[in-house]
Amino acid sequence: RKPNYEFSVIAEWINKLALSYPNIRFSLSHNGRLIFQTSGKGNILEIIYQMYGKDVAAAAESFDEQTLDFHIHGYGIQPKINRSSKYFIFVSVNHRLVRSLPIQNAIIETYHEFMPPNRYPIFLIDIEVDPQLVDVNVHPNKLEIRMTKQNELIDLIKEMIRKLFEEKLRTVEVDLKRIQE
């Protein structure tokens, strides 16, 4: 493939790794120029700022929820900032970047209550769970997973997203009786 394409694939992986491991310092150079660098101080908001800019970082809402089986934490970007593709949803399990269509679909479905159709959120979630509840042998490259108690996790994610945005995005209610008086 062309060098620019190959570099874009590498840059995407460095960004994802930086989000998954904020305590590690990452540097990416291209043709002698520094393109991306993190401090390694564990500040995910700083990485979001470097990847997407000031507006996205300012719209980032942190979350941290826990049940007996799952601990989820990360950042949901307010729905007013959205994208045309679902490739800005980052899911990691025990700090390992994974693909899970059920989890991704739960995030998209819940966000769609707050954003226009055919638009997708920027969302970063790390799920801490007992490794025995995760099956990574779904696909040869170990990116796709299956999880025991997945429905419980999906319910937790949906509830957390609603809680994160319902209060902040509540619209003004109009009392028609008072207007008519």
mmCIF file of N, CA, C and O in Angstrom, residues 13-24 26 44 47 51 73 90-98 124-126:
data_model
loop_
_atom_site.group_PDB
_atom_site.id
_atom_site.type_symbol
_atom_site.label_atom_id
_atom_site.label_comp_id
_atom_site.label_asym_id
_atom_site.label_seq_id
_atom_site.Cartn_x
_atom_site.Cartn_y
_atom_site.Cartn_z
ATOM 1 N N TRP A 13 -3.427 3.272 15.397
ATOM 2 C CA TRP A 13 -3.088 2.332 16.461
ATOM 3 C C TRP A 13 -2.379 3.011 17.625
ATOM 4 O O TRP A 13 -2.625 2.690 18.783
ATOM 5 N N ILE A 14 -1.520 3.949 17.339
ATOM 6 C CA ILE A 14 -0.832 4.683 18.417
ATOM 7 C C ILE A 14 -1.860 5.453 19.240
ATOM 8 O O ILE A 14 -1.796 5.461 20.472
ATOM 9 N N ASN A 15 -2.825 6.099 18.577
ATOM 10 C CA ASN A 15 -3.876 6.824 19.296
ATOM 11 C C ASN A 15 -4.666 5.889 20.196
ATOM 12 O O ASN A 15 -4.926 6.197 21.362
ATOM 13 N N LYS A 16 -5.045 4.730 19.670
ATOM 14 C CA LYS A 16 -5.820 3.767 20.457
ATOM 15 C C LYS A 16 -5.005 3.226 21.626
ATOM 16 O O LYS A 16 -5.531 3.071 22.735
ATOM 17 N N LEU A 17 -3.747 2.950 21.389
ATOM 18 C CA LEU A 17 -2.881 2.476 22.475
ATOM 19 C C LEU A 17 -2.711 3.540 23.552
ATOM 20 O O LEU A 17 -2.704 3.239 24.746
ATOM 21 N N ALA A 18 -2.582 4.786 23.127
ATOM 22 C CA ALA A 18 -2.435 5.884 24.089
ATOM 23 C C ALA A 18 -3.677 6.001 24.971
ATOM 24 O O ALA A 18 -3.571 6.258 26.176
ATOM 25 N N LEU A 19 -4.854 5.790 24.383
ATOM 26 C CA LEU A 19 -6.086 5.830 25.168
ATOM 27 C C LEU A 19 -6.185 4.644 26.123
ATOM 28 O O LEU A 19 -6.685 4.771 27.234
ATOM 29 N N SER A 20 -5.716 3.490 25.685
ATOM 30 C CA SER A 20 -5.785 2.289 26.521
ATOM 31 C C SER A 20 -4.741 2.290 27.631
ATOM 32 O O SER A 20 -4.959 1.704 28.687
ATOM 33 N N TYR A 21 -3.614 2.913 27.369
ATOM 34 C CA TYR A 21 -2.509 2.928 28.345
ATOM 35 C C TYR A 21 -2.030 4.360 28.580
ATOM 36 O O TYR A 21 -0.929 4.735 28.184
ATOM 37 N N PRO A 22 -2.836 5.177 29.249
ATOM 38 C CA PRO A 22 -2.470 6.581 29.443
ATOM 39 C C PRO A 22 -1.247 6.781 30.345
ATOM 40 O O PRO A 22 -0.663 7.864 30.336
ATOM 41 N N ASN A 23 -0.848 5.750 31.073
ATOM 42 C CA ASN A 23 0.329 5.859 31.949
ATOM 43 C C ASN A 23 1.636 5.590 31.211
ATOM 44 O O ASN A 23 2.705 5.639 31.810
ATOM 45 N N ILE A 24 1.549 5.278 29.933
ATOM 46 C CA ILE A 24 2.744 5.054 29.111
ATOM 47 C C ILE A 24 2.893 6.240 28.169
ATOM 48 O O ILE A 24 1.926 6.694 27.560
ATOM 49 N N PHE A 26 3.767 7.916 24.781
ATOM 50 C CA PHE A 26 3.840 7.543 23.371
ATOM 51 C C PHE A 26 4.316 8.743 22.560
ATOM 52 O O PHE A 26 3.929 9.874 22.819
ATOM 53 N N ILE A 44 -6.229 10.893 30.603
ATOM 54 C CA ILE A 44 -6.922 10.570 29.348
ATOM 55 C C ILE A 44 -7.490 11.835 28.706
ATOM 56 O O ILE A 44 -7.496 11.970 27.489
ATOM 57 N N ILE A 47 -5.059 13.311 26.453
ATOM 58 C CA ILE A 47 -4.944 12.561 25.194
ATOM 59 C C ILE A 47 -6.118 12.892 24.273
ATOM 60 O O ILE A 47 -5.938 13.086 23.065
ATOM 61 N N MET A 51 -5.828 14.438 20.530
ATOM 62 C CA MET A 51 -6.382 13.722 19.387
ATOM 63 C C MET A 51 -7.464 14.518 18.664
ATOM 64 O O MET A 51 -7.534 14.506 17.441
ATOM 65 N N HIS A 73 -15.397 2.710 33.362
ATOM 66 C CA HIS A 73 -14.999 4.105 33.503
ATOM 67 C C HIS A 73 -14.479 4.601 32.167
ATOM 68 O O HIS A 73 -14.085 3.816 31.300
ATOM 69 N N PHE A 90 -14.352 3.691 21.417
ATOM 70 C CA PHE A 90 -13.208 2.895 21.843
ATOM 71 C C PHE A 90 -13.606 2.072 23.057
ATOM 72 O O PHE A 90 -13.956 2.627 24.095
ATOM 73 N N VAL A 91 -13.539 0.758 22.895
ATOM 74 C CA VAL A 91 -13.895 -0.160 23.976
ATOM 75 C C VAL A 91 -12.652 -0.945 24.351
ATOM 76 O O VAL A 91 -12.011 -1.562 23.493
ATOM 77 N N SER A 92 -12.315 -0.919 25.626
ATOM 78 C CA SER A 92 -11.221 -1.771 26.091
ATOM 79 C C SER A 92 -11.714 -2.571 27.290
ATOM 80 O O SER A 92 -12.549 -2.111 28.065
ATOM 81 N N VAL A 93 -11.221 -3.780 27.382
ATOM 82 C CA VAL A 93 -11.549 -4.669 28.486
ATOM 83 C C VAL A 93 -10.239 -4.974 29.206
ATOM 84 O O VAL A 93 -9.288 -5.460 28.585
ATOM 85 N N ASN A 94 -10.208 -4.627 30.472
ATOM 86 C CA ASN A 94 -8.991 -4.773 31.274
ATOM 87 C C ASN A 94 -7.799 -4.115 30.572
ATOM 88 O O ASN A 94 -6.721 -4.686 30.474
ATOM 89 N N HIS A 95 -8.033 -2.920 30.043
ATOM 90 C CA HIS A 95 -7.044 -2.068 29.363
ATOM 91 C C HIS A 95 -6.581 -2.632 28.022
ATOM 92 O O HIS A 95 -5.560 -2.191 27.500
ATOM 93 N N ARG A 96 -7.313 -3.559 27.464
ATOM 94 C CA ARG A 96 -6.952 -4.131 26.167
ATOM 95 C C ARG A 96 -8.031 -3.763 25.161
ATOM 96 O O ARG A 96 -9.204 -4.073 25.353
ATOM 97 N N LEU A 97 -7.632 -3.086 24.093
ATOM 98 C CA LEU A 97 -8.573 -2.650 23.076
ATOM 99 C C LEU A 97 -9.242 -3.854 22.427
ATOM 100 O O LEU A 97 -8.563 -4.799 22.022
ATOM 101 N N VAL A 98 -10.574 -3.822 22.353
ATOM 102 C CA VAL A 98 -11.327 -4.946 21.803
ATOM 103 C C VAL A 98 -12.443 -4.442 20.894
ATOM 104 O O VAL A 98 -12.754 -3.256 20.869
ATOM 105 N N LEU A 124 -15.264 6.641 25.002
ATOM 106 C CA LEU A 124 -14.147 5.802 25.453
ATOM 107 C C LEU A 124 -14.568 5.100 26.731
ATOM 108 O O LEU A 124 -14.940 5.751 27.692
ATOM 109 N N ILE A 125 -14.509 3.785 26.717
ATOM 110 C CA ILE A 125 -14.896 3.020 27.898
ATOM 111 C C ILE A 125 -13.867 1.928 28.158
ATOM 112 O O ILE A 125 -13.430 1.255 27.227
ATOM 113 N N ASP A 126 -13.474 1.817 29.418
ATOM 114 C CA ASP A 126 -12.648 0.693 29.840
ATOM 115 C C ASP A 126 -13.492 -0.122 30.805
ATOM 116 O O ASP A 126 -14.071 0.419 31.756
#
